[in-house]
């Protein structure tokens, strides 16, 4: 019986992993250029960490976590997002006391969702977090950093939405207003929303149910309930974004799916990927470090969904960057094969990082040339008895009509460096 892959968990095949590598390299480079440093985190954390940080009445904690007991009876969970682990690491490693941290991390996340295009059970995020920064300057900088990523990759068709969730107190007032509003239309609420009405009415605004949209649209908006300090924070953020020429839309109903956010929240959304439109989402979570047992530490972060990011890059005409050899080396006959074997190792010594694929397992000239072509290589290097006798190899361009030329073996490194633009 053939093995089965797990539903919603994808293999990233070699034809697309080159594009992933390219995009990840751009993400890392831009994050590092803004002073973020990499932190690598475990994929498992104690279940309790996510319950406390993400919040009990959220889709993730209610129904999406992959939790299990380890052999010692401890409840562990495959991380559904990176922020909780990041904050946990900040606390347990003492990174936050009298320090500020700009950190990035990347890797797989796990949520038991209904798999569909752009929504998977194992997916990947690139995540940046700034801990110890009260903002709003960092809020603006972080948003501009994400905008720079789109520009660097020629990605358009994205819109920035921002909102403020205020502080705990003002959100409390807002919550009352929401409860009053939704209670008035209780008969029209769906099951999820009725349950949330008592426990977490803000989350009703995040409903994905189309039937709920008119009710959500008529709800009061948080911006009318903001406390003065949060209002100032939001105004300053807007001023900084304006000064930098960033365009955005204030979406007063943007609340985000996790509980820990306050003040600034934002999301980059696209209409180019069907219904999974959120590509990069973030926000401020000033209370989380303390809630998890650290000293009060303001913080903000965003996470990019890499699958959606790759898909959008392709929709916007981004080139796939499959990895290909520079040169495919074909050899005919025992002596030539032996010579070719030594030759490619010498070339690897001399030309740092050159991508050489040596024909392995023999084969006719014709079949070797077929493999050369299929490999996507720029050139084929041919070694037969005749070439061997003359201490030469035939260099054949595979992507142009140019003629094959003979090159002396001891000239090869120089000629290849020149042809491949490595001088
Ligand atoms: P959505 O509203 O689409 O469910 P979310 O609000 O749950 O997204 P976050 O928890 O903020 O998403 O995660 C940050 C980013 O990770 C999202 O903007 C999205 O690009 C991506 N993402 C979230 N869940 C998935 C998933 N199941 N599959 C693929 N990407 C995802
Ligand atoms: Mg979600």
Tab-separated table of C-alpha atoms and ligand atoms in Angstrom:
chain	number	residue	atom	x	y	z
A	1	UNK	CA	0.000	0.000	0.000
A	2	UNK	CA	1.268	3.444	-0.895
A	3	UNK	CA	1.895	5.818	2.000
A	4	UNK	CA	-0.353	8.859	2.250
A	5	UNK	CA	0.656	12.431	2.958
A	6	UNK	CA	-1.194	14.196	5.782
A	7	UNK	CA	-4.038	16.357	4.536
A	8	UNK	CA	-3.146	20.040	4.493
A	9	UNK	CA	0.573	19.375	4.852
A	10	UNK	CA	2.504	20.001	1.663
A	11	UNK	CA	5.852	18.973	0.337
A	12	UNK	CA	7.695	21.939	-1.109
A	13	UNK	CA	9.101	20.322	-4.242
A	14	UNK	CA	12.451	21.197	-5.859
A	15	UNK	CA	10.804	23.111	-8.707
A	16	UNK	CA	9.376	25.621	-6.258
A	17	UNK	CA	11.858	25.504	-3.389
A	18	UNK	CA	14.197	27.752	-5.402
A	19	UNK	CA	11.540	30.471	-5.336
A	20	UNK	CA	11.077	29.935	-1.595
A	21	UNK	CA	14.819	30.286	-1.044
A	22	UNK	CA	14.888	33.463	-3.091
A	23	UNK	CA	11.986	35.056	-1.221
A	24	UNK	CA	13.279	33.930	2.172
A	25	UNK	CA	16.679	35.436	1.364
A	26	UNK	CA	15.013	38.773	0.578
A	27	UNK	CA	12.984	38.637	3.809
A	28	UNK	CA	16.067	37.903	5.878
A	29	UNK	CA	18.178	40.523	4.175
A	30	UNK	CA	15.624	43.269	4.637
A	31	UNK	CA	14.909	42.316	8.263
A	32	UNK	CA	18.646	42.276	9.026
A	33	UNK	CA	19.058	45.633	7.306
A	34	UNK	CA	16.605	47.086	9.849
A	35	UNK	CA	18.552	45.571	12.742
A	36	UNK	CA	16.558	42.376	13.350
A	37	UNK	CA	18.544	39.289	14.323
A	38	UNK	CA	17.579	35.685	13.927
A	39	UNK	CA	16.307	33.583	16.807
A	40	UNK	CA	15.559	29.882	16.254
A	41	UNK	CA	12.795	28.469	18.386
A	42	UNK	CA	11.463	24.991	19.155
A	43	UNK	CA	8.409	23.872	17.246
A	44	UNK	CA	6.842	22.471	20.430
A	45	UNK	CA	5.838	24.492	23.471
A	46	UNK	CA	3.728	23.744	26.509
A	47	UNK	CA	0.062	23.907	25.547
A	48	UNK	CA	-0.525	26.288	28.436
A	49	UNK	CA	1.652	28.939	26.753
A	50	UNK	CA	-0.696	29.185	23.777
A	51	UNK	CA	-3.846	29.040	25.879
A	52	UNK	CA	-2.650	31.975	27.921
A	53	UNK	CA	-1.243	34.090	25.109
A	54	UNK	CA	-3.522	33.516	22.132
A	55	UNK	CA	-6.627	33.342	24.317
A	56	UNK	CA	-9.163	30.646	25.154
A	57	UNK	CA	-11.952	32.015	22.995
A	58	UNK	CA	-10.128	32.085	19.686
A	59	UNK	CA	-10.359	29.814	16.673
A	60	UNK	CA	-6.821	28.664	17.269
A	61	UNK	CA	-7.192	27.560	20.877
A	62	UNK	CA	-10.767	26.343	20.560
A	63	UNK	CA	-10.296	24.080	17.585
A	64	UNK	CA	-7.052	24.390	15.677
A	65	UNK	CA	-4.216	23.290	17.945
A	66	UNK	CA	-2.269	20.084	17.474
A	67	UNK	CA	-1.906	19.127	21.130
A	68	UNK	CA	-0.807	15.836	22.629
A	69	UNK	CA	0.579	14.384	25.796
A	70	UNK	CA	4.221	13.406	25.728
A	71	UNK	CA	5.442	10.224	27.378
A	72	UNK	CA	5.608	12.036	30.665
A	73	UNK	CA	1.989	13.150	30.494
A	74	UNK	CA	2.789	16.798	29.752
A	75	UNK	CA	0.508	18.548	27.298
A	76	UNK	CA	2.541	19.927	24.400
A	77	UNK	CA	1.397	21.734	21.267
A	78	UNK	CA	2.868	22.178	17.802
A	79	UNK	CA	3.173	25.935	17.563
A	80	UNK	CA	0.298	27.588	15.675
A	81	UNK	CA	2.186	30.908	15.519
A	82	UNK	CA	5.551	32.265	16.597
A	83	UNK	CA	4.882	35.196	18.917
A	84	UNK	CA	4.127	33.134	22.019
A	85	UNK	CA	7.346	31.149	21.668
A	86	UNK	CA	9.293	34.311	20.975
A	87	UNK	CA	8.024	35.954	24.170
A	88	UNK	CA	8.587	32.753	26.142
A	89	UNK	CA	12.188	32.648	24.862
A	90	UNK	CA	12.663	36.307	25.757
A	91	UNK	CA	11.573	35.607	29.312
A	92	UNK	CA	13.300	32.276	29.891
A	93	UNK	CA	16.603	33.508	28.421
A	94	UNK	CA	16.525	36.853	30.218
A	95	UNK	CA	16.595	38.803	26.954
A	96	UNK	CA	14.111	41.437	27.988
A	97	UNK	CA	15.380	42.843	31.257
A	98	UNK	CA	16.847	46.322	30.581
A	99	UNK	CA	17.236	45.379	26.953
A	100	UNK	CA	15.427	45.833	23.726
A	101	UNK	CA	15.306	43.139	21.100
A	102	UNK	CA	14.556	43.129	17.409
A	103	UNK	CA	14.184	39.497	16.409
A	104	UNK	CA	13.141	37.472	13.385
A	105	UNK	CA	12.388	33.825	12.991
A	106	UNK	CA	10.909	31.590	10.343
A	107	UNK	CA	9.544	28.076	10.032
A	108	UNK	CA	6.494	25.844	10.009
A	109	UNK	CA	3.318	26.539	11.999
A	110	UNK	CA	0.473	24.086	12.586
A	111	UNK	CA	-3.264	24.678	12.712
A	112	UNK	CA	-6.017	22.133	12.299
A	113	UNK	CA	-8.015	24.150	9.777
A	114	UNK	CA	-10.044	23.104	6.783
A	115	UNK	CA	-7.411	22.793	4.063
A	116	UNK	CA	-8.023	24.855	0.929
A	117	UNK	CA	-6.025	27.065	-1.386
A	118	UNK	CA	-3.918	29.373	0.774
A	119	UNK	CA	-4.967	27.637	4.001
A	120	UNK	CA	-3.037	24.622	5.170
A	121	UNK	CA	-2.466	22.608	8.325
A	122	UNK	CA	1.260	22.984	8.145
A	123	UNK	CA	2.151	26.385	6.755
A	124	UNK	CA	5.118	28.684	7.123
A	125	UNK	CA	5.622	32.113	8.532
A	126	UNK	CA	8.349	34.682	8.524
A	127	UNK	CA	7.999	36.543	11.768
A	128	UNK	CA	9.519	39.740	13.156
A	129	UNK	CA	9.094	41.015	16.703
A	130	UNK	CA	10.402	44.127	18.453
A	131	UNK	CA	10.362	43.766	22.234
A	132	UNK	CA	10.900	46.679	24.576
A	133	UNK	CA	9.792	49.353	22.091
A	134	UNK	CA	6.796	51.446	23.079
A	135	UNK	CA	6.291	53.028	19.637
A	136	UNK	CA	4.682	54.479	17.616
A	137	UNK	CA	7.944	55.000	15.711
A	138	UNK	CA	8.702	51.270	15.691
A	139	UNK	CA	5.110	50.573	14.601
A	140	UNK	CA	5.648	52.774	11.562
A	141	UNK	CA	9.127	51.397	10.857
A	142	UNK	CA	7.901	47.830	10.982
A	143	UNK	CA	5.121	48.594	8.540
A	144	UNK	CA	7.546	50.387	6.203
A	145	UNK	CA	9.850	47.388	6.393
A	146	UNK	CA	7.051	45.140	5.125
A	147	UNK	CA	6.291	47.629	2.339
A	148	UNK	CA	9.961	47.517	1.318
A	149	UNK	CA	9.715	43.749	0.911
A	150	UNK	CA	6.905	44.101	-1.629
A	151	UNK	CA	8.825	46.756	-3.538
A	152	UNK	CA	12.020	44.696	-3.591
A	153	UNK	CA	10.144	41.826	-5.231
A	154	UNK	CA	7.882	43.769	-7.555
A	155	UNK	CA	4.793	42.653	-5.654
A	156	UNK	CA	1.767	44.873	-6.121
A	157	UNK	CA	-1.948	44.269	-5.577
A	158	UNK	CA	-1.607	44.613	-1.822
A	159	UNK	CA	-3.329	47.096	0.403
A	160	UNK	CA	-2.383	48.099	3.886
A	161	UNK	CA	-5.130	48.291	6.496
A	162	UNK	CA	-4.511	49.700	9.941
A	163	UNK	CA	-6.554	50.158	13.076
A	164	UNK	CA	-6.124	50.773	16.766
A	165	UNK	CA	-7.594	48.565	19.482
A	166	UNK	CA	-6.870	51.041	22.261
A	167	UNK	CA	-5.902	50.042	25.771
A	168	UNK	CA	-7.598	47.486	28.015
A	169	UNK	CA	-9.915	50.034	29.590
A	170	UNK	CA	-11.157	51.664	26.414
A	171	UNK	CA	-11.571	48.264	24.857
A	172	UNK	CA	-13.740	47.385	27.862
A	173	UNK	CA	-16.087	50.264	27.042
A	174	UNK	CA	-16.094	49.286	23.418
A	175	UNK	CA	-16.837	45.718	24.386
A	176	UNK	CA	-19.963	46.867	26.227
A	177	UNK	CA	-21.101	48.795	23.184
A	178	UNK	CA	-20.549	45.737	21.013
A	179	UNK	CA	-22.472	43.472	23.372
A	180	UNK	CA	-25.367	45.935	23.304
A	181	UNK	CA	-25.288	46.056	19.504
A	182	UNK	CA	-25.016	42.309	18.923
A	183	UNK	CA	-27.529	41.449	21.643
A	184	UNK	CA	-30.041	43.594	19.774
A	185	UNK	CA	-29.683	41.369	16.717
A	186	UNK	CA	-29.095	38.112	18.539
A	187	UNK	CA	-31.558	36.150	16.384
A	188	UNK	CA	-29.440	36.877	13.328
A	189	UNK	CA	-26.128	35.781	14.849
A	190	UNK	CA	-24.511	32.485	13.894
A	191	UNK	CA	-23.567	29.872	16.498
A	192	UNK	CA	-19.948	30.997	16.825
A	193	UNK	CA	-20.988	34.585	17.324
A	194	UNK	CA	-23.600	33.753	19.966
A	195	UNK	CA	-20.975	31.890	21.935
A	196	UNK	CA	-18.536	34.783	21.555
A	197	UNK	CA	-21.106	37.345	22.605
A	198	UNK	CA	-20.442	36.560	26.262
A	199	UNK	CA	-16.851	35.538	26.122
A	200	UNK	CA	-15.185	37.657	23.482
A	201	UNK	CA	-17.512	39.891	21.455
A	202	UNK	CA	-14.603	41.578	19.632
A	203	UNK	CA	-13.957	38.329	17.861
A	204	UNK	CA	-17.363	38.531	16.209
A	205	UNK	CA	-15.895	41.319	14.074
A	206	UNK	CA	-13.372	38.797	12.750
A	207	UNK	CA	-16.097	36.410	11.565
A	208	UNK	CA	-15.475	34.834	8.182
A	209	UNK	CA	-19.190	34.054	7.717
A	210	UNK	CA	-20.596	36.185	4.848
A	211	UNK	CA	-24.054	36.210	6.499
A	212	UNK	CA	-22.545	38.038	9.432
A	213	UNK	CA	-21.068	40.842	7.363
A	214	UNK	CA	-24.039	43.249	7.407
A	215	UNK	CA	-24.340	42.896	11.190
A	216	UNK	CA	-20.617	43.450	11.594
A	217	UNK	CA	-20.715	46.449	9.276
A	218	UNK	CA	-23.381	48.099	11.420
A	219	UNK	CA	-21.454	47.568	14.675
A	220	UNK	CA	-19.893	50.473	16.583
A	221	UNK	CA	-16.217	51.095	15.815
A	222	UNK	CA	-13.313	51.011	18.241
A	223	UNK	CA	-11.875	54.297	17.009
A	224	UNK	CA	-14.824	56.094	18.618
A	225	UNK	CA	-13.860	54.600	21.979
A	226	UNK	CA	-10.109	55.130	21.964
A	227	UNK	CA	-8.439	56.474	25.093
A	228	UNK	CA	-6.407	59.653	24.647
A	229	UNK	CA	-2.992	58.002	24.812
A	230	UNK	CA	-3.974	55.384	22.235
A	231	UNK	CA	-5.467	58.077	20.035
A	232	UNK	CA	-2.176	60.022	20.176
A	233	UNK	CA	-0.263	56.855	19.422
A	234	UNK	CA	-2.440	56.163	16.401
A	235	UNK	CA	-2.266	59.757	15.138
A	236	UNK	CA	1.526	59.784	15.416
A	237	UNK	CA	1.746	56.466	13.602
A	238	UNK	CA	-0.405	57.841	10.811
A	239	UNK	CA	1.725	60.979	10.634
A	240	UNK	CA	4.907	58.903	10.297
A	241	UNK	CA	3.379	56.730	7.588
A	242	UNK	CA	2.178	59.829	5.753
A	243	UNK	CA	5.601	61.441	6.022
A	244	UNK	CA	7.168	58.336	4.487
A	245	UNK	CA	4.650	58.378	1.657
A	246	UNK	CA	2.998	55.086	2.642
A	247	UNK	CA	-0.575	54.584	1.551
A	248	UNK	CA	-2.989	52.801	3.847
A	249	UNK	CA	-6.638	52.507	4.698
A	250	UNK	CA	-7.980	52.815	8.209
A	251	UNK	CA	-10.222	49.774	8.661
A	252	UNK	CA	-12.071	50.327	11.942
A	253	UNK	CA	-13.221	46.694	11.994
A	254	UNK	CA	-9.810	45.122	11.765
A	255	UNK	CA	-9.342	43.189	15.009
A	256	UNK	CA	-7.062	40.218	14.199
A	257	UNK	CA	-7.640	36.663	15.309
A	258	UNK	CA	-5.611	36.558	18.497
A	259	UNK	CA	-6.428	38.030	21.866
A	260	UNK	CA	-3.173	39.620	22.857
A	261	UNK	CA	-3.232	42.692	20.633
A	262	UNK	CA	-3.702	46.278	21.783
A	263	UNK	CA	-3.342	49.640	20.043
A	264	UNK	CA	-1.855	49.233	16.570
A	265	UNK	CA	-3.045	46.354	14.396
A	266	UNK	CA	-2.432	46.080	10.667
A	267	UNK	CA	-2.798	43.698	7.807
A	268	UNK	CA	-1.647	43.556	4.202
A	269	UNK	CA	-4.517	42.194	2.160
A	270	UNK	CA	-4.812	41.220	-1.475
A	271	UNK	CA	-7.701	40.464	-3.786
A	272	UNK	CA	-5.411	38.378	-5.994
A	273	UNK	CA	-5.554	35.135	-4.015
A	274	UNK	CA	-9.259	34.450	-3.718
A	275	UNK	CA	-10.676	34.314	-0.226
A	276	UNK	CA	-7.366	33.878	1.629
A	277	UNK	CA	-6.492	37.546	1.326
A	278	UNK	CA	-4.346	38.194	4.411
A	279	UNK	CA	-0.683	37.930	3.480
A	280	UNK	CA	1.032	39.694	6.350
A	281	UNK	CA	-0.547	40.567	9.675
A	282	UNK	CA	0.687	42.184	12.808
A	283	UNK	CA	0.087	44.321	15.800
A	284	UNK	CA	1.132	45.581	19.169
A	285	UNK	CA	0.885	43.383	22.253
A	286	UNK	CA	2.063	45.480	25.170
A	287	UNK	CA	0.506	43.273	27.838
A	288	UNK	CA	1.677	39.858	26.711
A	289	UNK	CA	5.139	39.652	28.261
A	290	UNK	CA	3.757	40.506	31.686
A	291	UNK	CA	0.823	38.167	31.220
A	292	UNK	CA	3.272	35.336	30.559
A	293	UNK	CA	5.260	36.103	33.677
A	294	UNK	CA	7.868	38.633	32.523
A	295	UNK	CA	8.288	42.275	33.465
A	296	UNK	CA	5.988	44.692	31.652
A	297	UNK	CA	7.502	45.072	28.171
A	298	UNK	CA	5.878	46.831	25.235
A	299	UNK	CA	6.132	44.873	22.001
A	300	UNK	CA	4.974	44.658	18.426
A	301	UNK	CA	5.386	42.183	15.601
A	302	UNK	CA	4.137	40.900	12.291
A	303	UNK	CA	3.996	37.552	10.560
A	304	UNK	CA	4.053	36.820	6.852
A	305	UNK	CA	2.349	33.696	5.546
A	306	UNK	CA	4.992	32.364	3.183
A	307	UNK	CA	2.661	30.177	1.084
A	308	UNK	CA	0.460	33.189	0.338
A	309	UNK	CA	3.525	35.374	-0.159
A	310	UNK	CA	4.951	32.944	-2.746
A	311	UNK	CA	1.560	32.685	-4.471
A	312	UNK	CA	1.211	36.462	-4.664
A	313	UNK	CA	4.763	36.824	-5.954
A	314	UNK	CA	3.906	34.432	-8.774
A	315	UNK	CA	0.591	36.151	-9.531
A	316	UNK	CA	2.505	39.424	-9.809
A	317	UNK	CA	4.798	37.900	-12.437
A	318	UNK	CA	7.712	37.070	-10.172
A	319	UNK	CA	10.156	34.709	-11.801
A	320	UNK	CA	10.491	31.218	-10.455
A	321	UNK	CA	14.031	30.775	-9.333
A	322	UNK	CA	14.594	27.054	-9.732
A	323	UNK	CA	18.090	25.940	-8.939
A	324	UNK	CA	19.998	24.849	-12.073
A	325	UNK	CA	23.556	23.744	-12.819
A	326	UNK	CA	25.844	26.122	-14.669
A	327	UNK	CA	27.488	23.298	-16.564
A	328	UNK	CA	26.533	19.707	-17.265
A	329	UNK	CA	29.615	17.547	-17.823
A	330	UNK	CA	29.252	14.598	-20.193
A	331	UNK	CA	31.927	11.990	-20.800
A	332	UNK	CA	32.130	9.064	-23.205
A	333	UNK	CA	34.353	6.065	-22.530
A	334	UNK	CA	36.182	4.857	-19.431
A	335	UNK	CA	39.248	7.075	-19.769
A	336	UNK	CA	37.174	10.183	-20.444
A	337	UNK	CA	34.878	9.403	-17.521
A	338	UNK	CA	37.856	9.107	-15.203
A	339	UNK	CA	39.320	12.358	-16.489
A	340	UNK	CA	35.943	14.116	-16.189
A	341	UNK	CA	35.579	12.916	-12.620
A	342	UNK	CA	38.875	14.507	-11.608
A	343	UNK	CA	38.256	17.569	-13.768
A	344	UNK	CA	34.997	18.611	-12.095
A	345	UNK	CA	36.611	18.389	-8.665
A	346	UNK	CA	39.468	20.623	-9.871
A	347	UNK	CA	36.965	23.100	-11.280
A	348	UNK	CA	35.061	23.088	-7.984
A	349	UNK	CA	38.326	23.926	-6.214
A	350	UNK	CA	39.093	26.751	-8.585
A	351	UNK	CA	35.650	28.279	-9.137
A	352	UNK	CA	34.048	28.823	-5.789
A	353	UNK	CA	30.363	27.894	-5.794
A	354	UNK	CA	30.201	26.854	-9.463
A	355	UNK	CA	27.289	24.527	-10.084
A	356	UNK	CA	28.578	21.500	-11.953
A	357	UNK	CA	26.572	18.431	-12.644
A	358	UNK	CA	28.627	15.461	-13.720
A	359	UNK	CA	26.866	12.816	-15.766
A	360	UNK	CA	26.715	9.773	-13.534
A	361	UNK	CA	26.056	6.201	-14.575
A	362	UNK	CA	27.357	6.477	-18.152
A	363	UNK	CA	25.001	6.350	-21.128
A	364	UNK	CA	25.174	7.083	-24.836
A	365	UNK	CA	26.164	10.518	-26.078
A	366	UNK	CA	22.566	11.140	-27.052
A	367	UNK	CA	21.129	10.228	-23.665
A	368	UNK	CA	23.755	12.307	-21.871
A	369	UNK	CA	22.864	15.330	-24.001
A	370	UNK	CA	19.207	14.790	-23.196
A	371	UNK	CA	20.005	14.853	-19.496
A	372	UNK	CA	22.146	17.946	-19.990
A	373	UNK	CA	19.282	19.746	-21.644
A	374	UNK	CA	16.765	18.636	-19.041
A	375	UNK	CA	19.023	19.802	-16.215
A	376	UNK	CA	18.522	23.386	-17.332
A	377	UNK	CA	22.284	23.962	-17.454
A	378	UNK	CA	23.681	26.913	-19.349
A	379	UNK	CA	26.487	24.844	-20.934
A	380	UNK	CA	27.415	21.267	-21.607
A	381	UNK	CA	31.032	20.263	-21.337
A	382	UNK	CA	31.874	17.262	-23.512
A	383	UNK	CA	34.730	14.894	-23.034
A	384	UNK	CA	35.317	12.031	-25.472
A	385	UNK	CA	38.383	10.068	-26.576
A	386	UNK	CA	39.269	12.633	-29.217
A	387	UNK	CA	39.079	15.552	-26.761
A	388	UNK	CA	41.085	13.583	-24.245
A	389	UNK	CA	43.849	12.933	-26.762
A	390	UNK	CA	44.098	16.692	-27.430
A	391	UNK	CA	43.768	17.650	-23.691
A	392	UNK	CA	40.642	19.620	-24.582
A	393	UNK	CA	36.934	19.597	-23.848
A	394	UNK	CA	34.035	20.748	-26.018
A	395	UNK	CA	32.059	23.607	-24.504
A	396	UNK	CA	28.550	23.732	-25.908
A	397	UNK	CA	26.062	26.505	-25.129
A	398	UNK	CA	22.688	24.923	-24.441
A	399	UNK	CA	20.550	28.054	-24.335
A	400	UNK	CA	21.677	29.735	-27.548
A	401	UNK	CA	22.419	28.798	-31.141
A	402	UNK	CA	26.161	29.393	-30.654
A	403	UNK	CA	28.570	26.734	-31.847
A	404	UNK	CA	30.428	24.313	-29.638
A	405	UNK	CA	34.033	25.436	-29.079
A	406	UNK	CA	37.068	23.417	-28.027
A	407	UNK	CA	38.783	24.640	-24.843
A	408	UNK	CA	42.137	23.429	-23.529
A	409	UNK	CA	41.649	21.688	-20.178
A	410	UNK	CA	44.112	23.954	-18.404
A	411	UNK	CA	42.244	26.992	-19.759
A	412	UNK	CA	38.845	25.726	-18.671
A	413	UNK	CA	38.580	27.417	-15.311
A	414	UNK	CA	39.430	30.790	-16.818
A	415	UNK	CA	37.089	30.398	-19.797
A	416	UNK	CA	34.189	29.202	-17.625
A	417	UNK	CA	34.703	32.044	-15.164
A	418	UNK	CA	34.472	34.460	-18.060
A	419	UNK	CA	31.468	32.808	-19.726
A	420	UNK	CA	29.568	32.566	-16.460
A	421	UNK	CA	30.331	36.147	-15.529
A	422	UNK	CA	32.367	35.222	-12.474
A	423	UNK	CA	35.397	37.377	-13.132
B	1	LIG	P1	-6.718	34.172	8.422
B	1	LIG	O1	-7.586	35.337	8.737
B	1	LIG	O2	-6.439	34.011	6.943
B	1	LIG	O3	-7.143	32.914	9.100
B	1	LIG	P2	-5.025	34.706	10.646
B	1	LIG	O4	-5.534	36.004	11.121
B	1	LIG	O5	-5.456	33.474	11.328
B	1	LIG	O6	-5.298	34.549	9.059
B	1	LIG	P3	-2.349	35.097	11.643
B	1	LIG	O7	-2.538	34.214	12.795
B	1	LIG	O8	-2.266	36.545	11.851
B	1	LIG	O9	-3.452	34.749	10.529
B	1	LIG	O10	-1.071	34.606	10.814
B	1	LIG	C1	-0.284	35.501	10.022
B	1	LIG	C2	-0.295	35.107	8.575
B	1	LIG	O11	-0.100	33.717	8.416
B	1	LIG	C3	-1.607	35.370	7.863
B	1	LIG	O12	-1.664	36.691	7.417
B	1	LIG	C4	-1.548	34.397	6.709
B	1	LIG	O13	-0.787	34.941	5.638
B	1	LIG	C5	-0.785	33.241	7.283
B	1	LIG	N1	-1.658	32.126	7.659
B	1	LIG	C6	-2.440	32.010	8.762
B	1	LIG	N2	-3.053	30.820	8.804
B	1	LIG	C7	-2.658	30.145	7.685
B	1	LIG	C8	-2.926	28.837	7.149
B	1	LIG	N3	-3.715	27.973	7.782
B	1	LIG	N4	-2.340	28.490	5.973
B	1	LIG	C9	-1.525	29.339	5.331
B	1	LIG	N5	-1.218	30.571	5.786
B	1	LIG	C10	-1.781	30.984	6.947
B	2	LIG	MG1	-6.998	32.076	11.019
